[in-house]
Coordinates of C-alpha atoms in Angstrom, one line a residue:
M1 CA 36.3 32.6 -21.3
G2 CA 37.8 31.5 -24.6
I3 CA 37.6 33.2 -27.9
L4 CA 36.0 32.0 -31.1
T5 CA 38.3 32.2 -34.1
F6 CA 37.0 31.8 -37.6
S7 CA 39.6 30.4 -40.0
L8 CA 39.3 29.4 -43.6
N9 CA 41.1 29.2 -46.9
V10 CA 39.8 31.9 -49.3
T11 CA 40.8 32.9 -52.8
L12 CA 41.2 36.6 -53.9
D13 CA 37.6 36.6 -55.3
G14 CA 36.2 35.1 -52.0
C15 CA 35.8 31.5 -53.0
V16 CA 36.0 29.1 -50.1
D17 CA 35.9 25.8 -52.0
H18 CA 38.5 23.7 -50.2
R19 CA 39.8 22.4 -53.5
E20 CA 40.9 25.9 -54.7
G21 CA 43.5 26.5 -52.1
I22 CA 47.2 25.7 -52.2
A23 CA 47.9 22.5 -50.3
D24 CA 51.5 22.4 -49.3
D25 CA 53.7 22.3 -46.3
E26 CA 53.4 26.0 -45.6
T27 CA 49.6 26.0 -45.6
H28 CA 49.6 22.8 -43.6
A29 CA 51.8 24.4 -41.0
F30 CA 49.5 27.5 -40.8
F31 CA 46.5 25.3 -40.0
T32 CA 48.4 23.0 -37.7
R33 CA 49.5 26.0 -35.6
L34 CA 45.9 27.3 -35.4
M35 CA 44.7 23.8 -34.3
D36 CA 47.5 23.5 -31.7
E37 CA 46.6 26.9 -30.3
S38 CA 42.9 26.0 -29.9
S39 CA 41.3 23.7 -27.4
A40 CA 38.3 22.6 -29.6
M41 CA 37.0 22.6 -33.2
L42 CA 33.5 23.9 -34.2
W43 CA 32.0 22.9 -37.5
G44 CA 28.6 22.7 -39.3
R45 CA 27.4 19.3 -40.4
V46 CA 28.6 19.6 -44.0
T47 CA 32.2 20.4 -43.0
Y48 CA 32.1 17.7 -40.3
E49 CA 31.0 15.1 -42.8
M50 CA 33.7 16.2 -45.2
M51 CA 36.3 15.9 -42.5
E52 CA 35.0 12.6 -41.0
G53 CA 35.1 11.0 -44.4
Y54 CA 38.8 11.4 -44.7
W55 CA 40.8 12.3 -41.6
P56 CA 40.0 9.4 -39.3
A57 CA 41.3 6.9 -41.9
V58 CA 44.5 9.0 -42.2
A59 CA 45.0 8.9 -38.4
R60 CA 44.5 5.2 -38.4
G61 CA 47.1 4.7 -41.2
E62 CA 44.5 3.4 -43.7
V63 CA 45.3 6.2 -46.2
E64 CA 48.7 6.8 -47.6
A65 CA 49.9 10.2 -46.3
P66 CA 53.2 11.9 -45.5
P67 CA 54.3 11.8 -41.8
A68 CA 53.4 15.5 -41.2
I69 CA 49.9 15.0 -42.6
R70 CA 49.4 11.8 -40.5
E71 CA 50.6 13.7 -37.4
W72 CA 48.0 16.4 -38.1
A73 CA 45.3 13.8 -38.5
V74 CA 46.2 12.2 -35.1
K75 CA 46.1 15.6 -33.4
L76 CA 42.7 16.3 -35.0
E77 CA 41.5 12.9 -33.9
A78 CA 42.3 13.8 -30.2
K79 CA 40.8 17.3 -30.4
P80 CA 37.2 17.8 -29.2
K81 CA 35.0 18.5 -32.2
Y82 CA 31.6 20.2 -31.8
V83 CA 29.0 20.0 -34.6
V84 CA 26.0 22.3 -35.2
S85 CA 23.3 20.4 -37.1
S86 CA 19.5 20.4 -37.2
T87 CA 19.4 17.3 -39.4
R88 CA 21.9 14.9 -37.7
K89 CA 22.2 14.0 -34.1
D90 CA 24.7 11.1 -34.0
F91 CA 28.4 11.8 -34.6
H92 CA 30.5 8.8 -34.2
W93 CA 34.0 10.2 -34.9
V94 CA 35.9 10.1 -31.6
H95 CA 35.5 13.2 -29.4
S96 CA 32.6 14.6 -31.5
H97 CA 29.7 16.3 -29.8
H98 CA 26.4 17.5 -31.1
M99 CA 25.5 21.1 -30.3
A100 CA 21.7 21.2 -29.7
G101 CA 19.3 23.9 -28.7
D102 CA 19.6 27.7 -29.2
L103 CA 22.6 28.4 -31.3
R104 CA 23.6 31.6 -29.5
A105 CA 23.3 30.0 -26.1
S106 CA 25.1 26.8 -27.0
V107 CA 28.0 28.4 -28.7
Q108 CA 28.4 31.0 -25.9
R109 CA 28.4 28.1 -23.4
L110 CA 31.1 26.4 -25.4
K111 CA 33.2 29.6 -25.5
D112 CA 32.8 30.0 -21.7
A113 CA 33.8 26.4 -21.1
T114 CA 36.8 26.5 -23.4
P115 CA 39.5 29.0 -22.1
G116 CA 41.9 27.7 -24.7
G117 CA 39.7 29.0 -27.5
V118 CA 37.5 27.4 -30.2
L119 CA 38.5 27.2 -33.9
L120 CA 35.6 27.6 -36.3
G121 CA 36.1 26.2 -39.8
S122 CA 32.7 26.3 -41.5
G123 CA 31.7 29.2 -43.8
Q124 CA 27.9 28.9 -43.6
L125 CA 28.0 28.4 -39.8
A126 CA 30.4 31.4 -39.5
A127 CA 27.8 33.7 -41.2
E128 CA 25.2 32.6 -38.7
L129 CA 27.6 33.1 -35.7
D130 CA 28.7 36.5 -37.1
R131 CA 25.1 37.6 -37.2
L132 CA 24.9 36.7 -33.5
N133 CA 28.2 38.6 -32.7
L134 CA 29.9 35.5 -31.4
I135 CA 33.1 35.5 -33.5
D136 CA 36.0 37.3 -31.9
E137 CA 38.9 36.8 -34.4
Y138 CA 39.4 35.9 -38.0
Q139 CA 42.4 34.1 -39.4
F140 CA 42.1 33.7 -43.2
L141 CA 44.7 32.2 -45.5
I142 CA 44.3 34.3 -48.7
H143 CA 45.4 32.3 -51.7
P144 CA 46.8 34.0 -54.9
R145 CA 44.0 32.6 -57.0
I146 CA 40.8 33.7 -58.7
A147 CA 38.4 30.8 -58.8
G148 CA 35.6 32.5 -60.6
H149 CA 33.0 30.4 -58.8
G150 CA 31.5 29.8 -55.3
P151 CA 30.8 29.1 -52.7
T152 CA 32.0 32.5 -51.5
L153 CA 32.7 33.9 -48.1
Y154 CA 29.5 35.3 -46.5
Q155 CA 27.5 34.8 -49.7
S156 CA 24.3 34.8 -47.5
G157 CA 25.2 38.3 -46.3
L158 CA 25.3 40.1 -43.0
P159 CA 23.0 42.7 -41.6
S160 CA 25.8 45.3 -41.4
T161 CA 29.5 45.7 -42.1
R162 CA 31.8 44.1 -39.6
R163 CA 34.7 46.4 -38.7
L164 CA 38.0 44.6 -37.9
D165 CA 41.4 45.5 -36.6
L166 CA 44.5 44.0 -38.2
V167 CA 46.6 41.9 -35.8
A168 CA 49.1 40.5 -38.4
A169 CA 49.6 39.9 -42.1
T170 CA 52.2 37.3 -42.9
P171 CA 53.2 36.4 -46.5
L172 CA 54.0 32.8 -47.2
R173 CA 56.6 31.7 -49.8
N174 CA 53.8 30.1 -51.9
G175 CA 52.2 33.6 -52.4
A176 CA 49.4 33.1 -49.9
V177 CA 49.0 35.7 -47.1
A178 CA 47.9 34.8 -43.6
M179 CA 45.6 37.5 -42.4
H180 CA 44.8 37.8 -38.7
Y181 CA 42.0 40.2 -37.6
R182 CA 40.2 40.9 -34.4
R183 CA 36.8 42.5 -34.0
A184 CA 37.0 46.2 -33.7
G185 CA 35.6 47.8 -30.6
D186 CA 32.1 49.1 -31.4

């Protein structure tokens, strides 16, 4: 059975707005490594639509991008992408699949069928999956910024505190810190 890893950019005050993070070679390398180490991506509809509106065009060479960014887009294009949505059923981006039915059961089936692991990159979906105790690891890139606005990580709350064990903390030259946590044994 594969593990479900939640990964996201977050500022010091918890903002997860993708425009607030540092976008450079170091942060790109962090997320490239995570994607390379996972066998599938898992997103909510909003994140999927944000990604599908940009990355396929980069992969096709229709958008000007440095070679490393284009390479990442091509890898993302080839990666299986699973989308949880109650409002949209058709996902036309190559290798995209709709996750239907009971959320707990469908995500558990995905984990069971993906020994290489699943990378989750949607904040709202992560809160729902955390309530269902389905997230195994957390890899956050903490940016040295205070955004002063939302959306924020877990803004919808959790029923109880989630205890985590530190696996690694790696500072980047740009001031961000890559934090890797695993769920603590209960």
